Every structure is written in structure tokens, then in C-alpha cells.
């Protein structure tokens, strides 16, 4: 893949042409989230595209909060968005803006439209307006208030701002064409009256501008050259251009649409994600099963894996659904290179090594990464009583089971060969302990050249640290949860399994809790310190191999 942040696509071609033709000497993009929820994997595409282009073209990318809808917006959301963008590895430098910074300017532009007879105050009720807008087959009907004079419109609009009218009783509309084929052009609303406290402007305003009016003007004010948005805004582009053509502003950014990122088994709608949070289906916006950026961070996804994933998906105009396994493979790919290996036993089975001296501890050396010596080595305590994985023992095992069963020898990773002599069962017949012997000559695996096929991981019982392990699976068990009438019914009831008494080799907890470790032969894990708990909690970031691939085959 190229060194560029954004692989060549139809948008980079447009930009290249614009530079060649001298249309622009510099490029400016923006990422314009509405602070009404946490960012999700879909937003990551927009972030990587806008900020990535800025890096590739030595340009700027503004972070602009599109905060024109006070009832759903909060400072918490605005804060989380900044953390998420930074964590993904991007920097807006000093270019953080808010659409609300432009409220005064936007208001002045609205008056300009009125003065040009291109906007009017409408007293119709919302129902009348909806009725008179028409539909695909039916042209709209002009409002009876459409021909108000400039003076009257100015007076009424100023009255709207001054708080003379109740919420919803009047709106300011652009005067375009009620019979336009594109319904967005049928005299769209520009301002509505809404007495709502705003996170930044407080109670200074009781009228708020609509998205379509705000967005294009904010882009122009900031000198954005290429305003990239998702395909659902394609039909709004004529309106984007109309506003800029009809107010006195020099800049005219180009709106370019690309297809949304959809990932199978996930939801990318803030509204639905917030429903999961509000109804306690998950442990907050950053629940490790959520498709939010903060969820992926808490789970332990490396930001470079998300960037690589987005890059591999590319930028086009055609809608598609990317299999979740592609994202997970990116995570595995990065972690395979970056995760130190340690030994953790998820379902411990006690093993007593009968011929190993009681009370003795020996420190064996383990490589931290089998393919990368730069990770160094560590000392791991070995003693008479160890834990191995329950699933590494089998009674009456078939010949091809190269792990523990009576009479069979296996290699303990980084340590000795042991031979299983006897399994001890409790009253219910469950195996609770293995009695084994070890070969003192076999340390490091160079005994006498005899073949021992299986290698298993282990921890020293006396030294290991008990941990809680959270095994996450997909939050939804339907490939397209958004298509299910009630998406909550697509929730996977087995998306979280908690293991309370796993055992981890010592020296890992607290060493660097931001590191993702591979628990050898198990999966990748990262410490989760979100809640105060007695035992350290480790999240499973991703399994070693993909267990869902079958389900996603076309
Ligand atoms: P949602 O549908 O989750 O509410 P939104 O589009 O309303 O998302 P915004 O905060 O307006 O959320 O989005 C900020 C930017 O991110 C916009 O430019 C939007 O087009 C882009 N974006 C949102 N979802 C996706 C997605 N799934 N793929 C690519 N870009 C997206
Ligand atoms: Mg939006």
C-alpha cells in the first residue's frame, strides 16, 4: 500500500486536478461532527479521509462542531469527540471551530437573503407546511405568506430573534421553487424558533439556523476547499450551492459525496447507539462491544488498526457492507506485530509435578515475541504446582491429541517436559487435579531429541495473579442489525462471558496497562480500568483466529 494516508480515489483526483488547474493553491478540509453522541466506526472513515487528506496535501483539516441543534447536544459529547479524533492519531492544531461561532454572521446572511427577496417568514403550521410541500409526484403549493414584502419580512425576522413569537409559530424559509423536482429546493426552512439553552451560546438565541444553511456558509467562512460528506447529502448539494451563490461571500467550497462505511454486525447510527446506552443494554458508550471509537479504544483496538482498515476499504461512491472480519483482521495484523506474549490460563486446572522439589522456585526465561527479538526476554517463575488450561487435558484422548492425558508427555512453554501420570476427580467425576512428573533434563526442550509434539502454556500457582477476564463476542448476531425491525432483537445474548478466576503470570498487571498482550494460545487482552474492582480486569481484544468467517461468506 502507498505511504499516503489516503489511497488514490475519485476525491484525490478532483483535488489533484484543482491544484493542477490553479483552482486552489492550498487545500482545506474539515470534519464536522454534531456533538449529539459518541463517534463510531463510520465517523472514523470521515476522520481518516479528511485529516488524512490534510496530511497528504500539507493542508489543514478543521474540527468543526455542527452545534445547531441544542436539544440533543452536550459538552460531554464534544469532549469525547476531541479525545477520539486525537486517539485516532489526528490533530486539528489550532483549527477547532463551532458552527455556533458563526451565529451572528449566519443571521446577517439570512437578512441578506430577505433583502434580496430570497427568503420570507412563513406563519404556516408545521402540518400545513408538510402538506403543502408536496412529494415526488406532486409539486408543492406556495405558502400564502410567500409574497410578504422585504420590510415586513425583516421586521418579522427581527421579531423572531427578539423573542416576540412562540416556538414553532414562524420560520424563515428560502424562496426558491415550490415545484422543484428536488424536494430540498422547495423553500427549505432556514431558521426556526426554539427556546433552548445552547451549550455554548447559552440563552443568547431563541432562533437556530438549519443544517443546510449553516453548513455551506461555515465551510465558506473557514475557507474550506473540498467539503466531503456522505451520499445522503447528494440531493442537498443544489441547496449548498444555492445558498453560497445567493449571499455575498467569495468562497465557494465544493461539496463532494462519498459512500458511508457500513460494517456487518454493527450499528452506525448515533440514535440507535444511544438507545443501547440509555436502556442499559451495554456498559455505556465505551462498552467494549460498541462500534464507537471509545468502545474500540477501551476494548484494546490499536488506532493504527482502525486507520489501516479504513485505508483498505477505500473511498468510492458505491454503497457496500464491509465484513466485520476485515476490521478484526486489521486488529490481529497490528497486534501480532506489537503485542508482547505472556502466559495466562483462562480456565485453570491444577497440576502437581510430583518429582519437583517442594518449596522451590526456578526462573525460566521466555521470549516476549517469537518473531521479534527486540521485545527481549523475561523471567517466569516455575514451581511444583502449576495451572494449565482445563482444555489441555483429556481423558481417553485420541492419538492425535498432543496435550495432556495419562501417559502422554508435553512440553511446557519455556520450561520442562512433563508427563501426565494420573487425573484426580472430585465426587461429581470432574477432573480437578493432574499428577505429573517432569524430566529435569528437558529444560529449554533439548532433552535427547525425542519428539514431543504438544506445547502448552502454564503459570506457577503460587506466583500467578488471579484476574477477571471478559470475553467479548459480537454485540449483534445478525449481519445487518439495522435491517431488523426492532434492532434490539438482534442483540447477541452471548456477547459477554465473564471468567472470574483466570490466572496470569506475575509481573504483567500494572507494568504498563496500556499494552495489549497476547496470552499465548488464547487471544489478545488488554487491562480495563474503567471501574474499581477487586481483581484486575482484562478485556479480550480479539481472538487469534476468526470464528465467524463461515457466517460471512457470500
Ligand atoms: P449518525 O447517522 O450516526 O447520527 P451523522 O452523520 O448524523 O451520524 P455527524 O456528527 O453529522 O453524524 O457526522 C459527522 C461526519 O461524519 C459527517 O460528515 C458524516 O457524513 C460523517 N459520517 C457519519 N457516519 C458515517 C459513516 N457511516 N461513514 C462515513 N462517514 C460518516
Ligand atoms: Mg448529521
Coordinates of C-alpha atoms and ligand atoms in Angstrom, one line a residue:
X1 CA 0.0 0.0 0.0
X2 CA 1.1 3.6 -0.5
X3 CA 2.7 5.7 2.1
X4 CA -0.1 8.2 1.7
X5 CA -2.8 8.3 4.4
X6 CA -5.4 8.2 1.8
X7 CA -5.1 5.8 -1.2
X8 CA -5.8 7.4 -4.5
X9 CA -9.5 7.7 -5.2
X10 CA -12.0 9.9 -7.1
X11 CA -11.7 12.7 -4.5
X12 CA -7.9 12.8 -4.6
X13 CA -8.2 13.0 -8.4
X14 CA -10.5 16.0 -8.1
X15 CA -8.1 17.7 -5.7
X16 CA -5.1 16.9 -7.9
X17 CA -6.9 18.5 -10.9
X18 CA -7.9 21.5 -8.9
X19 CA -4.3 22.1 -7.9
X20 CA -3.0 21.5 -11.5
X21 CA -5.5 23.9 -12.9
X22 CA -4.7 26.5 -10.3
X23 CA -8.2 26.5 -8.9
X24 CA -6.7 26.1 -5.4
X25 CA -3.2 26.8 -4.2
X26 CA -3.9 25.1 -0.9
X27 CA -6.3 22.5 0.3
X28 CA -8.6 22.8 3.3
X29 CA -10.9 20.1 4.6
X30 CA -13.0 19.8 7.8
X31 CA -14.5 17.1 9.9
X32 CA -17.9 18.4 11.1
X33 CA -19.5 16.2 13.8
X34 CA -22.6 17.1 15.6
X35 CA -21.9 16.8 19.4
X36 CA -25.0 14.7 19.9
X37 CA -23.4 11.4 20.7
X38 CA -20.1 9.5 20.6
X39 CA -18.3 8.9 17.4
X40 CA -18.5 5.4 15.8
X41 CA -16.5 3.4 13.2
X42 CA -18.4 5.2 10.4
X43 CA -17.1 8.6 11.6
X44 CA -13.6 7.1 11.6
X45 CA -13.9 6.9 7.8
X46 CA -14.7 10.6 7.6
X47 CA -11.9 11.5 10.1
X48 CA -9.3 9.4 8.3
X49 CA -10.4 10.8 5.0
X50 CA -10.5 14.5 5.9
X51 CA -7.5 14.5 8.3
X52 CA -5.6 12.1 6.0
X53 CA -6.0 14.3 3.0
X54 CA -4.8 17.3 5.0
X55 CA -1.6 15.4 5.9
X56 CA -1.1 14.1 2.3
X57 CA -1.6 17.6 0.8
X58 CA 0.2 19.6 3.6
X59 CA -3.2 21.1 4.1
X60 CA -5.4 21.9 7.1
X61 CA -8.3 20.0 8.4
X62 CA -10.6 21.8 10.8
X63 CA -12.6 20.2 13.5
X64 CA -15.9 21.9 13.4
X65 CA -18.7 21.1 15.7
X66 CA -22.0 21.4 13.9
X67 CA -23.9 22.6 17.0
X68 CA -27.1 24.0 15.7
X69 CA -29.5 21.6 17.4
X70 CA -29.2 22.4 21.1
X71 CA -31.7 19.8 22.5
X72 CA -29.5 16.8 21.6
X73 CA -26.1 18.3 22.1
X74 CA -23.8 18.3 25.1
X75 CA -20.3 19.3 26.2
X76 CA -19.6 15.7 27.2
X77 CA -20.1 14.7 23.6
X78 CA -18.0 17.5 22.3
X79 CA -15.2 16.4 24.7
X80 CA -15.4 12.8 23.7
X81 CA -15.2 13.7 20.0
X82 CA -12.0 15.5 20.6
X83 CA -10.5 12.6 22.5
X84 CA -11.5 10.2 19.8
X85 CA -10.0 12.2 17.0
X86 CA -6.7 12.6 18.9
X87 CA -6.6 9.0 19.8
X88 CA -7.1 8.0 16.2
X89 CA -3.9 9.9 15.6
X90 CA -5.0 13.2 14.1
X91 CA -4.5 16.8 15.1
X92 CA -6.6 19.9 14.1
X93 CA -3.9 22.1 15.6
X94 CA -5.5 25.5 16.3
X95 CA -8.4 24.9 13.9
X96 CA -11.2 24.0 16.3
X97 CA -14.4 25.7 15.4
X98 CA -18.1 25.7 16.3
X99 CA -20.9 26.5 13.9
X100 CA -22.3 28.5 16.8
X101 CA -19.3 30.8 16.4
X102 CA -21.0 32.0 13.3
X103 CA -24.5 32.6 14.6
X104 CA -24.2 36.3 14.2
X105 CA -22.8 36.0 10.7
X106 CA -25.3 33.5 9.7
X107 CA -28.1 35.8 11.0
X108 CA -26.7 38.6 8.9
X109 CA -26.6 36.4 5.8
X110 CA -30.2 35.4 6.4
X111 CA -31.2 39.1 6.4
X112 CA -29.2 39.5 3.2
X113 CA -31.4 36.8 1.6
X114 CA -34.5 38.6 2.9
X115 CA -33.3 41.9 1.4
X116 CA -32.8 40.2 -1.9
X117 CA -36.4 38.8 -1.7
X118 CA -34.9 35.3 -1.4
X119 CA -36.2 34.5 2.0
X120 CA -39.5 35.0 3.8
X121 CA -41.1 34.4 7.1
X122 CA -43.8 31.8 7.0
X123 CA -46.6 31.5 9.5
X124 CA -48.0 28.2 8.3
X125 CA -48.2 25.4 10.9
X126 CA -45.7 22.6 10.6
X127 CA -48.6 20.4 9.3
X128 CA -49.6 22.9 6.7
X129 CA -46.0 23.2 5.6
X130 CA -45.6 19.5 5.3
X131 CA -48.9 19.2 3.4
X132 CA -48.0 22.0 1.0
X133 CA -44.5 20.7 0.3
X134 CA -46.0 18.0 -2.0
X135 CA -44.0 14.9 -2.7
X136 CA -42.2 13.1 -5.6
X137 CA -45.3 13.0 -7.7
X138 CA -46.9 16.2 -6.5
X139 CA -45.5 19.7 -6.8
X140 CA -45.7 21.9 -3.7
X141 CA -48.0 24.8 -3.2
X142 CA -46.8 28.3 -2.5
X143 CA -47.3 29.5 1.0
X144 CA -49.8 32.3 1.4
X145 CA -47.1 34.2 3.2
X146 CA -44.6 33.8 0.4
X147 CA -45.1 37.3 -1.1
X148 CA -44.6 39.3 2.0
X149 CA -42.6 42.5 1.4
X150 CA -38.9 42.8 2.3
X151 CA -39.8 45.3 5.0
X152 CA -42.4 43.0 6.6
X153 CA -40.1 40.0 6.4
X154 CA -37.2 41.9 8.0
X155 CA -39.5 43.1 10.8
X156 CA -40.9 39.7 11.5
X157 CA -37.5 38.0 11.3
X158 CA -36.1 40.5 13.8
X159 CA -39.1 39.9 16.0
X160 CA -38.3 36.2 15.8
X161 CA -34.8 36.9 17.0
X162 CA -36.1 39.2 19.7
X163 CA -38.3 36.5 21.1
X164 CA -41.7 38.1 20.1
X165 CA -43.2 34.8 19.0
X166 CA -43.7 31.4 20.5
X167 CA -41.7 28.4 19.5
X168 CA -42.8 26.9 16.2
X169 CA -45.1 29.7 15.3
X170 CA -43.0 31.1 12.5
X171 CA -40.0 30.0 10.4
X172 CA -37.7 31.7 7.9
X173 CA -37.7 30.0 4.6
X174 CA -35.6 30.4 1.5
X175 CA -37.7 31.4 -1.5
X176 CA -36.6 29.0 -4.2
X177 CA -39.1 26.9 -6.1
X178 CA -42.1 25.0 -4.6
X179 CA -42.4 22.9 -7.8
X180 CA -38.7 21.9 -7.9
X181 CA -38.2 18.2 -8.7
X182 CA -35.7 18.1 -5.8
X183 CA -37.8 18.5 -2.7
X184 CA -34.9 20.0 -0.8
X185 CA -35.3 23.0 -3.1
X186 CA -39.0 23.6 -2.2
X187 CA -38.5 26.7 0.0
X188 CA -36.4 24.9 2.7
X189 CA -36.6 26.3 6.3
X190 CA -33.5 28.3 7.2
X191 CA -34.4 29.3 10.8
X192 CA -36.7 28.0 13.4
X193 CA -37.8 29.4 16.8
X194 CA -36.7 27.2 19.6
X195 CA -36.2 28.4 23.2
X196 CA -33.4 26.0 24.1
X197 CA -30.3 26.5 26.2
X198 CA -27.3 26.1 23.9
X199 CA -24.1 24.5 25.2
X200 CA -22.0 27.5 24.0
X201 CA -24.3 30.4 23.4
X202 CA -26.5 29.8 26.4
X203 CA -29.8 31.7 26.1
X204 CA -28.5 34.4 23.7
X205 CA -30.6 32.9 20.9
X206 CA -34.1 31.7 20.6
X207 CA -33.8 31.1 16.8
X208 CA -31.5 28.5 15.4
X209 CA -30.3 28.0 11.8
X210 CA -30.9 24.8 10.0
X211 CA -28.1 22.4 8.9
X212 CA -28.1 23.1 5.2
X213 CA -27.9 26.8 5.6
X214 CA -25.3 26.6 8.3
X215 CA -23.0 24.0 6.8
X216 CA -22.2 25.6 3.5
X217 CA -21.7 29.1 5.0
X218 CA -19.5 27.7 7.8
X219 CA -17.4 25.9 5.1
X220 CA -17.1 29.2 3.1
X221 CA -16.2 31.3 6.2
X222 CA -13.4 28.8 7.1
X223 CA -12.1 28.7 3.5
X224 CA -12.7 25.0 3.1
X225 CA -11.9 23.9 -0.4
X226 CA -13.4 20.4 -0.5
X227 CA -16.4 19.7 1.7
X228 CA -16.6 16.0 1.9
X229 CA -19.8 14.3 3.1
X230 CA -21.7 11.1 2.8
X231 CA -24.0 10.3 -0.1
X232 CA -27.3 11.1 1.6
X233 CA -26.3 14.8 1.1
X234 CA -26.1 14.4 -2.7
X235 CA -29.6 15.8 -3.1
X236 CA -28.7 18.7 -0.8
X237 CA -25.9 19.8 -3.0
X238 CA -28.0 22.1 -5.1
X239 CA -29.1 23.8 -1.9
X240 CA -25.5 24.0 -0.7
X241 CA -24.6 25.8 -3.9
X242 CA -27.8 28.0 -4.0
X243 CA -27.1 29.5 -0.6
X244 CA -23.5 30.3 -1.5
X245 CA -24.4 31.7 -4.8
X246 CA -27.0 34.0 -3.3
X247 CA -25.3 35.5 -0.4
X248 CA -22.3 37.9 -0.6
X249 CA -19.5 35.6 0.1
X250 CA -16.5 35.0 -2.0
X251 CA -15.5 31.4 -1.3
X252 CA -17.5 28.6 -2.8
X253 CA -16.3 25.2 -1.5
X254 CA -17.1 22.1 -3.5
X255 CA -19.3 19.6 -1.8
X256 CA -18.3 16.0 -2.8
X257 CA -20.1 13.0 -1.6
X258 CA -18.8 9.5 -0.8
X259 CA -20.4 6.4 0.4
X260 CA -20.9 5.7 4.1
X261 CA -18.9 3.0 5.8
X262 CA -21.1 0.1 6.9
X263 CA -19.7 -2.8 8.8
X264 CA -21.5 -6.1 9.2
X265 CA -22.8 -7.0 12.7
X266 CA -22.7 -3.3 13.8
X267 CA -24.9 -0.3 14.1
X268 CA -23.6 3.0 12.8
X269 CA -26.3 5.3 13.9
X270 CA -25.9 7.6 16.9
X271 CA -29.6 7.4 17.7
X272 CA -29.6 3.6 18.0
X273 CA -26.3 3.6 19.8
X274 CA -27.7 6.0 22.4
X275 CA -30.7 3.7 22.8
X276 CA -28.4 0.9 23.7
X277 CA -26.8 3.1 26.3
X278 CA -29.9 4.6 27.7
X279 CA -31.7 1.2 28.1
X280 CA -28.6 -0.3 29.7
X281 CA -28.0 -2.9 27.1
X282 CA -24.4 -2.0 27.3
X283 CA -22.0 -0.5 29.9
X284 CA -22.0 3.0 28.4
X285 CA -20.9 4.5 25.1
X286 CA -17.5 3.0 25.6
X287 CA -18.7 -0.5 26.2
X288 CA -16.0 -2.7 24.5
X289 CA -18.7 -4.3 22.3
X290 CA -19.9 -1.0 20.9
X291 CA -18.9 0.2 17.5
X292 CA -17.9 3.5 19.0
X293 CA -14.3 4.7 18.8
X294 CA -14.2 4.9 22.6
X295 CA -15.6 1.4 22.8
X296 CA -12.9 0.1 20.4
X297 CA -10.3 2.0 22.4
X298 CA -11.4 0.5 25.7
X299 CA -11.5 -2.9 24.2
X300 CA -7.9 -2.5 23.1
X301 CA -8.1 -2.0 19.3
X302 CA -4.9 -0.2 18.3
X303 CA -5.7 3.1 16.4
X304 CA -3.3 2.1 13.6
X305 CA -5.5 -1.0 13.0
X306 CA -8.6 1.3 12.5
X307 CA -6.6 3.6 10.2
X308 CA -5.4 0.6 8.2
X309 CA -8.8 -0.8 8.0
X310 CA -10.3 2.5 6.7
X311 CA -7.5 2.8 4.2
X312 CA -8.1 -0.7 2.9
X313 CA -11.8 0.0 2.4
X314 CA -11.1 2.9 0.2
X315 CA -13.3 5.8 -0.9
X316 CA -16.0 5.4 -3.5
X317 CA -19.5 6.3 -4.3
X318 CA -20.9 2.8 -4.2
X319 CA -22.7 1.5 -1.1
X320 CA -21.3 -1.6 0.4
X321 CA -21.1 -3.5 3.7
X322 CA -17.6 -4.4 4.9
X323 CA -17.4 -7.7 6.8
X324 CA -16.5 -7.3 10.4
X325 CA -13.8 -9.8 9.9
X326 CA -11.9 -7.3 7.8
X327 CA -11.7 -4.9 10.7
X328 CA -10.8 -7.8 13.1
X329 CA -8.1 -9.0 10.8
X330 CA -6.6 -5.5 10.8
X331 CA -6.6 -5.6 14.6
X332 CA -5.0 -9.0 14.5
X333 CA -2.4 -7.9 12.0
X334 CA -1.3 -5.0 14.1
X335 CA -1.3 -6.9 17.4
X336 CA 0.6 -9.8 16.0
X337 CA 3.4 -7.4 15.5
X338 CA 3.1 -5.3 18.6
X339 CA 1.7 -7.4 21.4
X340 CA 4.2 -8.9 23.8
X341 CA 3.5 -12.6 24.6
X342 CA 2.7 -13.7 28.1
X343 CA 1.1 -16.8 29.6
X344 CA -2.4 -16.6 31.1
X345 CA -4.6 -19.5 31.9
X346 CA -8.3 -18.8 31.5
X347 CA -9.8 -22.0 33.0
X348 CA -7.2 -23.2 35.4
X349 CA -6.6 -26.9 36.1
X350 CA -4.1 -27.6 39.0
X351 CA -1.1 -29.7 38.1
X352 CA 1.2 -31.1 40.8
X353 CA 4.7 -32.1 39.5
X354 CA 5.4 -34.9 41.9
X355 CA 9.1 -35.2 41.4
X356 CA 9.8 -31.4 41.6
X357 CA 11.1 -30.3 45.0
X358 CA 8.6 -28.7 47.3
X359 CA 9.1 -25.0 48.1
X360 CA 11.5 -24.4 45.2
X361 CA 11.1 -21.7 42.7
X362 CA 13.1 -21.6 39.5
X363 CA 13.1 -18.7 37.0
X364 CA 12.9 -19.8 33.4
X365 CA 13.5 -17.4 30.5
X366 CA 10.8 -16.7 28.0
X367 CA 10.9 -14.7 24.7
X368 CA 8.5 -11.8 24.7
X369 CA 7.9 -12.2 21.0
X370 CA 8.8 -15.3 18.9
X371 CA 9.4 -13.3 15.7
X372 CA 10.9 -10.2 17.1
X373 CA 14.0 -10.3 19.3
X374 CA 13.8 -6.6 20.1
X375 CA 11.0 -7.5 22.5
X376 CA 13.6 -9.2 24.7
X377 CA 13.0 -11.9 27.3
X378 CA 11.6 -12.1 30.8
X379 CA 12.0 -14.4 33.7
X380 CA 9.0 -16.6 34.6
X381 CA 8.7 -18.4 37.9
X382 CA 8.3 -22.2 37.8
X383 CA 7.4 -24.4 40.7
X384 CA 5.9 -27.7 41.8
X385 CA 2.3 -26.6 41.5
X386 CA 1.2 -25.0 38.3
X387 CA -2.0 -24.3 36.4
X388 CA -2.7 -25.4 32.9
X389 CA -5.8 -24.9 30.7
X390 CA -8.6 -27.3 31.5
X391 CA -9.0 -27.9 27.8
X392 CA -5.4 -29.1 27.6
X393 CA -6.3 -32.3 29.4
X394 CA -8.5 -35.0 28.0
X395 CA -9.4 -38.4 29.4
X396 CA -9.2 -41.3 26.9
X397 CA -7.7 -38.9 24.4
X398 CA -7.4 -39.9 20.8
X399 CA -3.8 -40.5 19.4
X400 CA -3.8 -37.1 17.7
X401 CA -4.4 -35.2 21.0
X402 CA -0.9 -33.9 21.6
X403 CA -1.6 -32.5 25.0
X404 CA -2.2 -33.9 28.5
X405 CA -3.7 -37.4 29.0
X406 CA -2.5 -40.3 31.1
X407 CA 0.9 -41.4 30.0
X408 CA 1.5 -38.6 27.5
X409 CA 4.3 -36.2 27.5
X410 CA 4.0 -32.5 26.6
X411 CA 6.3 -29.5 26.6
X412 CA 5.6 -26.6 29.0
X413 CA 6.2 -23.5 27.1
X414 CA 9.7 -22.0 28.1
X415 CA 10.1 -24.8 30.7
X416 CA 10.3 -28.6 31.0
X417 CA 8.6 -31.7 29.6
X418 CA 6.0 -33.2 31.8
X419 CA 4.2 -36.5 31.7
X420 CA 0.7 -36.9 33.0
X421 CA 0.6 -39.8 35.4
X422 CA -2.9 -39.5 36.9
X423 CA -6.0 -37.4 36.9
X424 CA -7.8 -36.8 40.2
X425 CA -11.5 -36.3 40.1
X426 CA -14.0 -34.9 42.6
X427 CA -17.2 -36.6 43.7
X428 CA -19.0 -35.5 40.6
X429 CA -16.4 -37.0 38.4
X430 CA -14.9 -33.8 37.3
X431 CA -11.1 -33.7 36.9
X432 CA -9.8 -31.3 39.5
X433 CA -6.1 -32.0 39.5
X434 CA -3.4 -33.7 37.5
X435 CA -0.4 -35.5 38.9
X436 CA 2.6 -35.3 36.6
X437 CA 6.3 -35.9 36.6
X438 CA 8.9 -33.7 34.9
X439 CA 12.1 -34.5 33.1
X440 CA 14.8 -32.3 34.7
X441 CA 17.0 -32.7 31.6
X442 CA 14.4 -31.3 29.3
X443 CA 14.6 -27.6 30.2
X444 CA 14.5 -25.5 27.0
X445 CA 13.3 -28.5 25.1
X446 CA 16.7 -30.1 24.2
X447 CA 16.4 -33.3 26.2
X448 CA 17.6 -36.1 23.9
X449 CA 16.0 -35.3 20.7
X450 CA 12.8 -37.2 21.5
X451 CA 9.7 -35.8 19.8
X452 CA 7.2 -34.1 21.9
X453 CA 4.5 -32.6 19.7
X454 CA 2.4 -30.5 22.1
X455 CA 3.4 -27.3 23.8
X456 CA 1.1 -25.9 26.3
X457 CA 1.1 -22.7 28.4
X458 CA 1.0 -22.7 32.2
X459 CA 1.5 -20.4 35.2
X460 CA 3.0 -21.2 38.6
X461 CA 0.1 -21.5 41.0
X462 CA 1.9 -19.8 43.9
X463 CA 3.1 -16.8 41.8
X464 CA 0.2 -16.3 39.4
X465 CA -2.1 -13.4 39.7
X466 CA -5.8 -14.1 39.7
X467 CA -7.6 -11.9 37.1
X468 CA -11.0 -11.4 35.7
X469 CA -11.3 -11.9 32.0
X470 CA -14.0 -10.6 29.8
X471 CA -14.6 -12.4 26.6
X472 CA -16.4 -10.3 24.2
X473 CA -18.2 -11.5 21.2
X474 CA -20.3 -9.6 18.7
X475 CA -22.9 -7.3 20.1
X476 CA -25.4 -8.4 17.4
X477 CA -25.8 -11.8 16.0
X478 CA -27.5 -10.5 12.8
X479 CA -25.2 -9.4 10.0
X480 CA -27.3 -6.3 9.4
X481 CA -28.9 -5.4 12.7
X482 CA -30.2 -2.1 11.3
X483 CA -32.4 -4.1 8.9
X484 CA -34.2 -5.9 11.7
X485 CA -37.4 -4.1 12.5
X486 CA -36.5 -3.9 16.2
X487 CA -32.8 -3.9 16.2
X488 CA -32.7 -4.7 19.9
X489 CA -33.9 -8.2 19.0
X490 CA -30.7 -8.7 17.0
X491 CA -28.7 -8.3 20.2
X492 CA -26.4 -11.3 20.8
X493 CA -27.3 -12.7 24.3
X494 CA -23.8 -14.2 24.4
X495 CA -21.8 -11.2 23.6
X496 CA -20.1 -11.1 27.0
X497 CA -18.7 -14.0 29.0
X498 CA -17.0 -13.2 32.3
X499 CA -14.4 -15.5 33.7
X500 CA -13.7 -14.7 37.3
X501 CA -10.7 -16.8 38.2
X502 CA -8.3 -16.8 35.4
X503 CA -4.6 -16.8 36.3
X504 CA -1.9 -14.6 34.8
X505 CA 1.9 -14.9 35.1
X506 CA 3.2 -12.3 37.6
X507 CA 4.7 -9.0 36.6
X508 CA 2.2 -8.1 34.0
X509 CA -0.6 -6.4 35.9
X510 CA 0.4 -2.8 36.5
X511 CA 3.5 -3.0 34.4
X512 CA 2.0 -0.9 31.5
X513 CA -1.7 -1.2 31.4
X514 CA -1.9 0.4 28.0
X515 CA -0.2 -2.5 26.4
X516 CA -2.2 -5.2 24.6
X517 CA -0.8 -8.6 25.4
X518 CA -1.1 -11.9 23.6
X519 CA -2.0 -14.5 26.2
X520 CA -0.3 -17.3 24.2
X521 CA -2.6 -19.8 22.6
X522 CA -5.6 -17.8 23.8
X523 CA -6.2 -14.4 22.4
X524 CA -5.2 -10.7 22.8
X525 CA -6.0 -9.0 26.0
X526 CA -5.9 -5.5 27.5
X527 CA -6.4 -4.3 31.0
X528 CA -9.6 -2.4 31.6
X529 CA -9.5 0.1 34.4
X530 CA -12.9 1.7 33.8
X531 CA -14.4 0.5 37.1
X532 CA -12.8 0.0 40.5
X533 CA -12.7 -3.8 41.1
X534 CA -11.1 -6.2 43.4
X535 CA -9.4 -8.2 40.7
X536 CA -7.7 -6.7 37.6
X537 CA -10.0 -7.0 34.6
X538 CA -8.7 -7.9 31.2
X539 CA -10.7 -7.4 28.0
X540 CA -10.3 -9.8 25.1
X541 CA -9.5 -7.5 22.3
X542 CA -9.8 -10.1 19.5
X543 CA -9.4 -13.8 19.2
X544 CA -6.3 -15.3 17.5
X545 CA -8.3 -16.6 14.6
X546 CA -11.6 -15.7 13.2
X547 CA -14.5 -17.9 14.4
X548 CA -17.2 -16.0 12.4
X549 CA -15.7 -16.2 8.9
X550 CA -18.1 -19.0 7.9
X551 CA -21.1 -16.9 8.6
X552 CA -19.9 -14.1 6.4
X553 CA -19.2 -16.0 3.3
X554 CA -21.4 -14.6 0.5
Ligands
LIG1 P1 -25.3 9.3 12.6 O1 -26.1 8.8 11.5 O2 -24.6 8.3 13.4 O3 -26.1 10.3 13.5 P2 -24.3 11.7 11.4 O4 -23.9 11.7 10.0 O5 -25.6 12.3 11.8 O6 -24.2 10.2 12.0 P3 -22.4 13.7 12.2 O7 -21.9 14.0 13.5 O8 -23.3 14.6 11.4 O9 -23.2 12.3 12.3 O10 -21.2 13.2 11.3 C1 -20.0 13.9 11.1 C2 -19.4 13.5 9.8 O11 -19.2 12.0 9.8 C3 -20.3 13.8 8.6 O12 -19.5 14.4 7.6 C4 -20.8 12.5 8.2 O13 -21.1 12.5 6.8 C5 -19.7 11.5 8.6 N1 -20.2 10.2 8.8 C6 -21.2 9.8 9.6 N2 -21.5 8.5 9.5 C7 -20.6 8.0 8.6 C8 -20.4 6.7 8.0 N3 -21.1 5.6 8.4 N4 -19.4 6.6 7.1 C9 -18.7 7.7 6.7 N5 -18.9 8.9 7.2 C10 -19.8 9.1 8.1
LIG2 MG1 -25.6 14.5 10.8

